[in-house]
Short mmCIF file of C-alpha atoms in Angstrom, two decimals:
data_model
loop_
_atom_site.label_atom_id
_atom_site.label_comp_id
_atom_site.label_asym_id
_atom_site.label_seq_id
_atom_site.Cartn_x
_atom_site.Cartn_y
_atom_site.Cartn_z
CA UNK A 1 61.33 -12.36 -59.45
CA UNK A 2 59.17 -11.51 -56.68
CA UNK A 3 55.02 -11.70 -57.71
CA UNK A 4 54.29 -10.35 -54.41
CA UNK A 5 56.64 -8.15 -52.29
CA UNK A 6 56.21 -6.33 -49.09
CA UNK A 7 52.84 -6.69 -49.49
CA UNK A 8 52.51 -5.00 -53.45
CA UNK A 9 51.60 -7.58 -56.23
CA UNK A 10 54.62 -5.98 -57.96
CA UNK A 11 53.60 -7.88 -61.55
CA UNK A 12 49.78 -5.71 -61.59
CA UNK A 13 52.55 -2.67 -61.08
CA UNK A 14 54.96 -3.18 -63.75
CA UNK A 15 51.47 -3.77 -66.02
CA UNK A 16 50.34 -0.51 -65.10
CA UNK A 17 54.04 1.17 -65.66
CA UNK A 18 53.62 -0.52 -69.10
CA UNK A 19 50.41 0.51 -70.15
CA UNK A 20 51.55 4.39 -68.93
CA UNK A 21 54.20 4.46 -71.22
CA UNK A 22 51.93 3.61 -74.23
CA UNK A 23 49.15 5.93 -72.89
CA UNK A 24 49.80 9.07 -70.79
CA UNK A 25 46.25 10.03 -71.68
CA UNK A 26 45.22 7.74 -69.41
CA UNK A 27 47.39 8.74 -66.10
CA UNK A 28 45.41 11.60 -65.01
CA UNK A 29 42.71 10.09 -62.25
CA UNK A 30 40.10 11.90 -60.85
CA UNK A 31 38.99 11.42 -57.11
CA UNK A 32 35.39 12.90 -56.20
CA UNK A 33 34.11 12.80 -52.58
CA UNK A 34 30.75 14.77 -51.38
CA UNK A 35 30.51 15.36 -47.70
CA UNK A 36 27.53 16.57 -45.66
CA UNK A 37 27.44 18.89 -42.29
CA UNK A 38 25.38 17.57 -39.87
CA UNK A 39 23.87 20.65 -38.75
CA UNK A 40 22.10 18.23 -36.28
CA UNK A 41 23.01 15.21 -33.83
CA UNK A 42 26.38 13.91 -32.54
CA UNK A 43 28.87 14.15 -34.94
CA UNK A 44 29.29 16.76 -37.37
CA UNK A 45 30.07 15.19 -40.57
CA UNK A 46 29.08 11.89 -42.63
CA UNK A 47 30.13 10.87 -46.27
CA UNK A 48 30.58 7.50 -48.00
CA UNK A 49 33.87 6.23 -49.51
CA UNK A 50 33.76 4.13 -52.30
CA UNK A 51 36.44 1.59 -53.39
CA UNK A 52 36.61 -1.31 -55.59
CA UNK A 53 35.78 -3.95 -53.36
CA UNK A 54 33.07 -1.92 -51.11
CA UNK A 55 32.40 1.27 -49.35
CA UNK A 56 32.83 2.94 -45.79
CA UNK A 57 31.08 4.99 -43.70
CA UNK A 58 33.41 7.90 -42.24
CA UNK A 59 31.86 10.25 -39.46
CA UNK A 60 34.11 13.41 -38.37
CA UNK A 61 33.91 15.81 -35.52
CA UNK A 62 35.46 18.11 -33.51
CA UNK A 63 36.59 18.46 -30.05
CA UNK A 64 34.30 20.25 -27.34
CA UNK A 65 36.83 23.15 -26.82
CA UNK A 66 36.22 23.64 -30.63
CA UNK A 67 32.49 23.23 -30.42
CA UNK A 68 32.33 20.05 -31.64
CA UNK A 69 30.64 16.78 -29.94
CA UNK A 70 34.19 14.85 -29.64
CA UNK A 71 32.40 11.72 -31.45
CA UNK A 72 34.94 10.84 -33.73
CA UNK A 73 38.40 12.02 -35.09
CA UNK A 74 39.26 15.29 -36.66
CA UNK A 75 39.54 16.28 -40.40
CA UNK A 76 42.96 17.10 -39.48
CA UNK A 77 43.66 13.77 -37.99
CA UNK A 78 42.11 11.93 -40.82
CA UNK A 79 44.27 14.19 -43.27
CA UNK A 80 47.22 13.55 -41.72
CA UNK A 81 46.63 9.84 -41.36
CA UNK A 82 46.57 10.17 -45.60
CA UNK A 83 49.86 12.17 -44.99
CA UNK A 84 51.18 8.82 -43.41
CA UNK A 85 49.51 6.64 -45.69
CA UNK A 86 50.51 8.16 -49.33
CA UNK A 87 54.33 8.92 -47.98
CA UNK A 88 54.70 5.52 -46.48
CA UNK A 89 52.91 3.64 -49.84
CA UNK A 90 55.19 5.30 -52.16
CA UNK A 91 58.07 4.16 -50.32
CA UNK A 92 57.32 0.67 -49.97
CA UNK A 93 56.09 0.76 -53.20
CA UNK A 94 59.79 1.89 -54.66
CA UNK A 95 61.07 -0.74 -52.00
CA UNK A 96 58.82 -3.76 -54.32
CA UNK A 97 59.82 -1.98 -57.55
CA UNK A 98 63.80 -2.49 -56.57
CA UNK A 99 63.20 -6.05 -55.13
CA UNK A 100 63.71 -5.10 -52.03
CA UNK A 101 62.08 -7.29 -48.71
CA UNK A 102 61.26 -5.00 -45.65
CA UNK A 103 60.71 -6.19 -42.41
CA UNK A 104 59.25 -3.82 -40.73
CA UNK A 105 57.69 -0.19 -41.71
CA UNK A 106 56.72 2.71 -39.56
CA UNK A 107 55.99 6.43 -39.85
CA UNK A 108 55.52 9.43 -37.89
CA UNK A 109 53.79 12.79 -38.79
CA UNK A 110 53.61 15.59 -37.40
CA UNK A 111 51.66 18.80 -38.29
CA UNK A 112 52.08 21.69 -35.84
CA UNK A 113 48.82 24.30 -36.04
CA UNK A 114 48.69 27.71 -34.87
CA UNK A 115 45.46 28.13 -33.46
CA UNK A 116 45.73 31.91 -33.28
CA UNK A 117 45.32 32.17 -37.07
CA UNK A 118 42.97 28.81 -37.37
CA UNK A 119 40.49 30.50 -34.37
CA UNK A 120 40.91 33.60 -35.46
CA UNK A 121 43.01 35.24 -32.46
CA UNK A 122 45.93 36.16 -35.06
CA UNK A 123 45.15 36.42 -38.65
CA UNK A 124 48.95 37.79 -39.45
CA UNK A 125 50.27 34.02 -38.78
CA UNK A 126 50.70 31.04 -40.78
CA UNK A 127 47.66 28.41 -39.86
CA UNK A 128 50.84 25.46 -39.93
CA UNK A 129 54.01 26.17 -37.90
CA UNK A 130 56.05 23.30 -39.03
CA UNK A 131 55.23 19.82 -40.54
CA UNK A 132 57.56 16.95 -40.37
CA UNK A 133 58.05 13.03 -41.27
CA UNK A 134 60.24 10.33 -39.59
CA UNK A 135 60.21 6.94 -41.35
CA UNK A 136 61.20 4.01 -39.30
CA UNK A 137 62.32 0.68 -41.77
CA UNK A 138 63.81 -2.54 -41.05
CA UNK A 139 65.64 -4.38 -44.07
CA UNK A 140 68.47 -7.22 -44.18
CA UNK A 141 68.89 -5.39 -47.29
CA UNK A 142 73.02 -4.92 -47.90
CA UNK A 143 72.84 -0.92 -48.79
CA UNK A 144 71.58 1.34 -46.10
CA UNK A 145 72.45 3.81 -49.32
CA UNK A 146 70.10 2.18 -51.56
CA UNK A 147 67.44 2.98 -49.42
CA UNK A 148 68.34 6.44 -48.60
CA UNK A 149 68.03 6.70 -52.80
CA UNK A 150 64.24 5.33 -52.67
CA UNK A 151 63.44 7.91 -49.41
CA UNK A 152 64.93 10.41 -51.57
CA UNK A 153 62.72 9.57 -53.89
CA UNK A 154 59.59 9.41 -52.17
CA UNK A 155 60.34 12.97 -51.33
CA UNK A 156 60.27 14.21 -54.70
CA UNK A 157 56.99 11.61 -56.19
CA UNK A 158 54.72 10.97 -53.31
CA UNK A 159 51.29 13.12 -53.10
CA UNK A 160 51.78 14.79 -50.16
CA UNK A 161 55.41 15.69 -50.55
CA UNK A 162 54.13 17.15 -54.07
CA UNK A 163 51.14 19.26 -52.68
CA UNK A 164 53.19 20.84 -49.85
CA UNK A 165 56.43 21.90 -51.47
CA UNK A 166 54.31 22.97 -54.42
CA UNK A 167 51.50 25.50 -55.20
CA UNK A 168 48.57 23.72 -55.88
CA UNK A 169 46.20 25.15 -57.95
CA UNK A 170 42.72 25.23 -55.82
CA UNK A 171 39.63 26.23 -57.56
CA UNK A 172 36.51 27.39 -55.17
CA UNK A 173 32.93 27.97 -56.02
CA UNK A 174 29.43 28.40 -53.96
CA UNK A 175 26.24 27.62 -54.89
CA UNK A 176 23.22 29.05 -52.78
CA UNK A 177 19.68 27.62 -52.40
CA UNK A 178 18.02 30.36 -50.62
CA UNK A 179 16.49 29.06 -47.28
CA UNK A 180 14.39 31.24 -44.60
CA UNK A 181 16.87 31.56 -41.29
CA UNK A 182 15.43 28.51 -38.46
CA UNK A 183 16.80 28.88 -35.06
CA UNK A 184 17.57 26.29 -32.93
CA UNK A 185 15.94 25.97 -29.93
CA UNK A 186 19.38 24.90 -27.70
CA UNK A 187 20.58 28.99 -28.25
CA UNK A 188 23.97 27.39 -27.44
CA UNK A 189 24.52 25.89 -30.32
CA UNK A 190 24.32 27.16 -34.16
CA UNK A 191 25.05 25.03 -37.01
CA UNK A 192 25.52 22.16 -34.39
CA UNK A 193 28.29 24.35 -32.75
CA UNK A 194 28.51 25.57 -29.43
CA UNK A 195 29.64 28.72 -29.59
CA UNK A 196 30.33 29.41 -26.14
CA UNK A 197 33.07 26.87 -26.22
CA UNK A 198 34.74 28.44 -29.31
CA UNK A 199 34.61 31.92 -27.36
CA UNK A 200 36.06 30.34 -24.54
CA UNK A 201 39.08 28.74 -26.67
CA UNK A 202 39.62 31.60 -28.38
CA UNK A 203 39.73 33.74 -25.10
CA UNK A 204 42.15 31.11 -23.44
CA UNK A 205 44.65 31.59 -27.08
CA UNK A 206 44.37 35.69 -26.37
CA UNK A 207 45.83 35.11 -22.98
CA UNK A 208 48.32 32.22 -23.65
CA UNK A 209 49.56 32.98 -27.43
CA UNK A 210 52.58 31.00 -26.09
CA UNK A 211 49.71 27.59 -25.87
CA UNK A 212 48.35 28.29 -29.06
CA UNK A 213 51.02 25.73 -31.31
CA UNK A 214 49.72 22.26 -31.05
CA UNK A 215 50.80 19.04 -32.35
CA UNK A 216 48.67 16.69 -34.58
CA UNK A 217 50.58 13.28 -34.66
CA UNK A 218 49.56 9.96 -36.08
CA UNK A 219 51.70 7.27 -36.02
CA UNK A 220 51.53 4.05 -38.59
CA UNK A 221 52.57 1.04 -39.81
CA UNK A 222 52.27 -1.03 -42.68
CA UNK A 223 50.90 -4.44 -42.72
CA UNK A 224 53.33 -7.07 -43.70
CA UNK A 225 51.68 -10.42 -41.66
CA UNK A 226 49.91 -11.07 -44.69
CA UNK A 227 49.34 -10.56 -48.38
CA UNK A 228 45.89 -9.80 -48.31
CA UNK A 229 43.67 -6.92 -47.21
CA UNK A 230 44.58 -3.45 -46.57
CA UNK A 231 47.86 -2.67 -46.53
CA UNK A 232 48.22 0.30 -43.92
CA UNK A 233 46.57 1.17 -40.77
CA UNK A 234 46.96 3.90 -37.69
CA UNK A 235 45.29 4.43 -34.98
CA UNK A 236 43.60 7.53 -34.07
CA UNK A 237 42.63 9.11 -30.43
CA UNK A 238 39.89 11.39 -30.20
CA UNK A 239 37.53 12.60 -27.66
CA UNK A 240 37.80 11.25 -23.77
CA UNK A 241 40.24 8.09 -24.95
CA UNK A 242 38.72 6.74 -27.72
CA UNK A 243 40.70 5.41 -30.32
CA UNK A 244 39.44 4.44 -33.94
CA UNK A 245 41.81 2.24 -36.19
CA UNK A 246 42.05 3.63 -39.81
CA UNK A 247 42.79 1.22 -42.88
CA UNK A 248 43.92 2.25 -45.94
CA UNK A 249 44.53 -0.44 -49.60
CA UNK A 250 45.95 0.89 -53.20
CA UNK A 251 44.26 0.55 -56.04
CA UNK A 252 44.41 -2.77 -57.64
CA UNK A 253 46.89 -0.72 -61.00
CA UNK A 254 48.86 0.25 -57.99
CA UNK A 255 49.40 -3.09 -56.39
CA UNK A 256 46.64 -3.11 -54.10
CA UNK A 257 43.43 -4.65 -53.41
CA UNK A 258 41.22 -2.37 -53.17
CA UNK A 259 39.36 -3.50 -49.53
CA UNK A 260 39.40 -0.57 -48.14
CA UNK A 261 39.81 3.30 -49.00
CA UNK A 262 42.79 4.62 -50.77
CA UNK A 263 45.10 7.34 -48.97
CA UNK A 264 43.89 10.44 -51.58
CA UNK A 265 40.43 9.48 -50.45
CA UNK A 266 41.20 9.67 -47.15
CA UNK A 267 43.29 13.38 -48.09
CA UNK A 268 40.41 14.56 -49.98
CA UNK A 269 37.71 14.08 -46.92
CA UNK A 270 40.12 15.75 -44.28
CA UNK A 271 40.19 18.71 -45.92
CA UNK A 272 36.87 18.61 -46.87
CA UNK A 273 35.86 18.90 -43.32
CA UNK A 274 38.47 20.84 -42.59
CA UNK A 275 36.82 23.47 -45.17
CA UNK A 276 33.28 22.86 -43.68
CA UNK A 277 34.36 23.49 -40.24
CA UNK A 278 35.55 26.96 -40.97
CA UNK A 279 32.49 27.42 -42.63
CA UNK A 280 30.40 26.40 -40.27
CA UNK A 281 32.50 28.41 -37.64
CA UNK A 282 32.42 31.30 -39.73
CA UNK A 283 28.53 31.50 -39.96
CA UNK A 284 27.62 30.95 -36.45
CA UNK A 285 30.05 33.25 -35.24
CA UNK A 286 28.05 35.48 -37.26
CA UNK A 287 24.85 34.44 -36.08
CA UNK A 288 23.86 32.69 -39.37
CA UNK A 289 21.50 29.45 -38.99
CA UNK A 290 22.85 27.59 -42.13
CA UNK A 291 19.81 25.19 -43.32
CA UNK A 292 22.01 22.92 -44.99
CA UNK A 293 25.91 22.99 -46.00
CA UNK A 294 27.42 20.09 -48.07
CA UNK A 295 30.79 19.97 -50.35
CA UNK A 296 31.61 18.33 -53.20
CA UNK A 297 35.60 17.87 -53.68
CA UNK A 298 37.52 17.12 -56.60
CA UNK A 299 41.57 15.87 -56.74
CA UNK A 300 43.06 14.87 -60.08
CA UNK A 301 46.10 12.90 -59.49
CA UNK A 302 48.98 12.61 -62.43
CA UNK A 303 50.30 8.75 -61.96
CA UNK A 304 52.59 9.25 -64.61
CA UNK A 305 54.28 11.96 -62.78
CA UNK A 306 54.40 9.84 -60.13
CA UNK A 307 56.16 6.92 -61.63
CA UNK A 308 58.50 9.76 -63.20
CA UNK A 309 57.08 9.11 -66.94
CA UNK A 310 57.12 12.81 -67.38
CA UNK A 311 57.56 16.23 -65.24
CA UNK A 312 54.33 17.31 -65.27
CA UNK A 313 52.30 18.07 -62.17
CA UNK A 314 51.69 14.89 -59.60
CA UNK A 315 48.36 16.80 -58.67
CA UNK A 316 47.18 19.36 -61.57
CA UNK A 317 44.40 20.76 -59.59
CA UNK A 318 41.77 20.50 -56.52
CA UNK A 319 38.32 21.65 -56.57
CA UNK A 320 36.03 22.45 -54.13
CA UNK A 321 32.45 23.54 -54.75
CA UNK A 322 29.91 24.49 -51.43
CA UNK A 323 26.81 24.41 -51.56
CA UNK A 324 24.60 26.04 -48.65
CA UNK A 325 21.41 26.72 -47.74
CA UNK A 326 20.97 29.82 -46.49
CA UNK A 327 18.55 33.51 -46.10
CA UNK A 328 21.86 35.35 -46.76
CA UNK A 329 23.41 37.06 -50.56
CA UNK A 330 26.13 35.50 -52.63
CA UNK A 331 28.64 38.13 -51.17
CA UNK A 332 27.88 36.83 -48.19
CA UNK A 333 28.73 33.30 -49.15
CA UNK A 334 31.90 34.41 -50.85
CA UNK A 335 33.27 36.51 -47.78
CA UNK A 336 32.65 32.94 -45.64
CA UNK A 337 34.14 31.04 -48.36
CA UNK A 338 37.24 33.21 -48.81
CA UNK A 339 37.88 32.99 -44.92
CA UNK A 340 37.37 29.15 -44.93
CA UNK A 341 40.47 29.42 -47.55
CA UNK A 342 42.69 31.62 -45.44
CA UNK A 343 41.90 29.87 -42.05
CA UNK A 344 42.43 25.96 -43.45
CA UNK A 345 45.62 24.41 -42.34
CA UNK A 346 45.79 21.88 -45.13
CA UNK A 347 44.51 24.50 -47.87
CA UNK A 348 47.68 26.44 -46.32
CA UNK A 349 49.42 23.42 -47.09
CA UNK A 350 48.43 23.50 -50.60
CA UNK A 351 49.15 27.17 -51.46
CA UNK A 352 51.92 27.78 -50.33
CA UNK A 353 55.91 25.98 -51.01
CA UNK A 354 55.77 24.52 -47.35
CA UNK A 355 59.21 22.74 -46.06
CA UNK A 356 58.64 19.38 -45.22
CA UNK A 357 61.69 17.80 -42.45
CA UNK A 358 62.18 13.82 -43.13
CA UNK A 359 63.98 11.65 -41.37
CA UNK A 360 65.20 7.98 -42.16
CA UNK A 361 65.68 5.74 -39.74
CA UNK A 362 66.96 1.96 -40.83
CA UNK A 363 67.01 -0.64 -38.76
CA UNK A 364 66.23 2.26 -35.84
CA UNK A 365 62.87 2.38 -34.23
CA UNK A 366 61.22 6.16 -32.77
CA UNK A 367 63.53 7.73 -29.96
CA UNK A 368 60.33 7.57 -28.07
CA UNK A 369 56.41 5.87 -28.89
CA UNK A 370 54.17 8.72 -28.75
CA UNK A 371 51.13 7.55 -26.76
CA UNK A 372 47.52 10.13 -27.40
CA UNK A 373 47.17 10.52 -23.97
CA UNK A 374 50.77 12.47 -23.23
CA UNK A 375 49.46 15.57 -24.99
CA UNK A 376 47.25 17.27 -23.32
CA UNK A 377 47.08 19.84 -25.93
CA UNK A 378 45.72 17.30 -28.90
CA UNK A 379 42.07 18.07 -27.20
CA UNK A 380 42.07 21.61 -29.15
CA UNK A 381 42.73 20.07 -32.65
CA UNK A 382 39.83 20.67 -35.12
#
C-alpha cells in the first residue's frame, strides 16, 4: 500500500474520507478572499492568499487594448489556470485513491470569449462561446478502461466540472461609502483605465464581429519529480512576452502540503477581478471617478459531495459583496453591479448549464504544444 502516490500522501486522504463519513457536518468549507482595485499605479489589482504553510502576493491586470497596464496576467487567465488545476487534482487524486502510478500528467483548457457581449458591442450573445478540456496521462497501468472510469469521474466530482454544468447559486450585494467625485489629472484614464483604448477595442469588434471570439488557453502539468512542494504549476503569458509561473498545493486533508495556494483560491480571485473589471469598466465608461472599489468573495465547497458521500451540491453557493466609494445613489451601484453580472464570463459560467468537451489522451501527448506567442489574439483577453 502506497503512503505516497503520484505525489498525494494517499494515507492523510483515506483519514479525511474516514472522518467524512462520521461527520458530514464538517464537509462544507468556506473559502474567503478580499481583493482591492488599484485605482492607481501599474497594475490594477492586489490581494493576499493565505495557505497553511504561508501566503502570496497575487497582482492582476489587464491588457492595454482593454485599458489595462499589461503588468501581470488576467483574471481570466488566473481562473482558468484553477480550471486546470482543480480538474487535473481530482484526477490524479482518483488515480492515488485506485493505486494507480502515473508517469506523466498534462492538461489543456480552453475558454473561448465573445468580446462583443464582454465589451459591450453585442449584449444578445453569450460572454463564453465554447469551453473545453484535453487531459494528456502517461501510465504503465494495464487498463486504458480503468482510467477512462476515473476521467469519467472527474467529470461528474471536480469543482469546475460542477460549477459549469450546474446553476450555481450567486448571491450579490453593494455597500456604498459616499465619497465626493476626484478627477484624475491624466483625463485619459478613469479608475486607472484608459478609456480611449477600450473605445478603440470596442470600435475594432463593431467592424470585425467575425475577430471578436478569442481563445484563453493555459496549459499544465503536474509535478511528479518529487514528493514535496506544490503539486501543480502552468505558466502564464501576459503583456509584451512575459510569462509568470503559477503554483498551486491541496490542502494537507486532501493530500497536500499546503506551500502554496489551493486551486478554489486561485478560482475565487479570477473571478473576483473578473467582477471588478466590469465594474470598473462600467463606471468610467460612465464618467464615474470611483474613490475606492474592493470585493470580498465567498465559495463554500461540499467535500463530501466530492468524494461522492452524498448528492448534495459540490459548491452550495458563491457570494460576492462590493464595496465602493463613490458620490453616486445605491441605484446607481446596483445598475453597475447587475451589468458586472451579465458581462462576466466566469459568472456566465456559473449561471448557466454550460457544456464542457473533454478529451483523454493516454499514453498520447497534445496534437500540437500551444506556445503564447502564436495567438495574436490572446492580447485582447481581460
Amino acid at each position: 500500500m502506497f503512503s505516497t502516490l503520484n505525489h498525494i500522501h494517499v494515507n492523510e486522504l483515506k483519514n479525511t474520507f474516514e472522518k467524512l463519513k462520521k461527520n458530514e457536518r464538517s464537509s462544507i468549507k468556506k473559502v474567503n478572499l478580499s481583493f482591492d482595485w488599484l485605482t492607481k499605479g501599474k497594475k490594477q489589482f492586489n490581494a493576499t492568499l493565505f495557505y497553511e504553510e504561508g501566503s502570496q502576493n497575487l497582482f492582476v491586470d489587464n491588457p492595454k487594448v482593454t485599458g489595462g497596464n499589461g503588468k501581470a496576467p488576467t483574471p481570466l487567465d488566473i481562473c482558468n489556470f484553477s480550471f486546470a488545476a482543480m480538474f487535473t487534482s481530482t484526477f490524479a487524486t482518483f488515480c492515488s485513491l485506485k493505486g494507480i502510478p502515473l508517469k506523466k500528467l498534462k492538461i489543456r483548457s480552453t475558454l473561448e470569449i465573445e468580446f462583443a457581449k464582454v465589451t459591450g458591442v453585442d449584449m444578445s450573445k453569450p460572454p463564453i462561446n465554447s469551453f473545453s478540456i484535453i487531459l494528456s496521462v502517461f501510465s504503465d497501468h494495464n487498463s486504458k478502461e480503468e482510467l477512462q472510469e476515473i476521467f469519467e469521474l472527474t467529470k461528474k466530482r471536480s469543482p469546475i466540472m460542477f460549477m459549469a454544468q450546474n446553476s450555481i447559486p450567486v448571491t450579490t450585494k453593494a455597500s456604498i461609502q459616499m465619497k465626493p467625485s476626484k478627477k484624475e489629472s491624466n483625463s485619459k484614464k478613469i479608475n486607472n483605465i484608459d478609456i480611449e483604448e477600450i473605445l478603440k477595442t470596442r470600435e475594432y469588434f463593431k467592424k470585425n464581429p467575425s475577430d471578436s471570439i478569442i481563445p484563453c488557453i493555459i496549459e499544465g502539468e503536474w509535478i511528479f519529480d518529487k514528493n514535496e512542494g506544490p503539486q501543480f504549476s502552468a505558466q502564464i503569458g501576459y503583456g509584451n512576452g512575459k510569462n509568470l509561473k503559477l503554483f498551486t498545493d491541496s490542502r494537507v486533508f486532501l493530500g497536500g502540503e499546503s506551500t502554496s495556494p489551493f486551486p478554489i483560491q486561485y478560482f475565487l480571485a479570477g473571478i473576483s477581478c473578473c467582477l471588478l473589471t466590469h465594474y470598473a469598466y462600467a463606471s468610467s465608461l460612465r464618467g464615474i471617478q470611483l474613490d475606492h472599489l474592493s470585493i470580498e468573495s465567498q465559495i463554500d465547497e461540499n467535500i463530501t459531495a466530492e468524494f461522492g458521500l452524498n448528492k448534495k451540491s459540490i459548491i452550495p453557493e458563491i457570494s460576492f459583496h462590493f464595496e465602493v466609494g463613490t458620490d453616486q445613489g445605491i441605484d446607481v451601484v446596483k445598475e453597475i453591479t447587475e451589468d458586472c453580472i451579465l458581462r462576466c464570463p466566469i459568472t456566465y459560467l456559473l449561471l448557466n448549464n454550460f457544456n464542457v468537451d473533454t478529451e483523454l489522451l493516454v499514453n498520447q501527448s497534445f496534437a500540437h504544444t500551444f506556445e503564447f506567442g502564436n495567438s495574436e489574439k490572446k492580447c485582447f483577453l481581460m
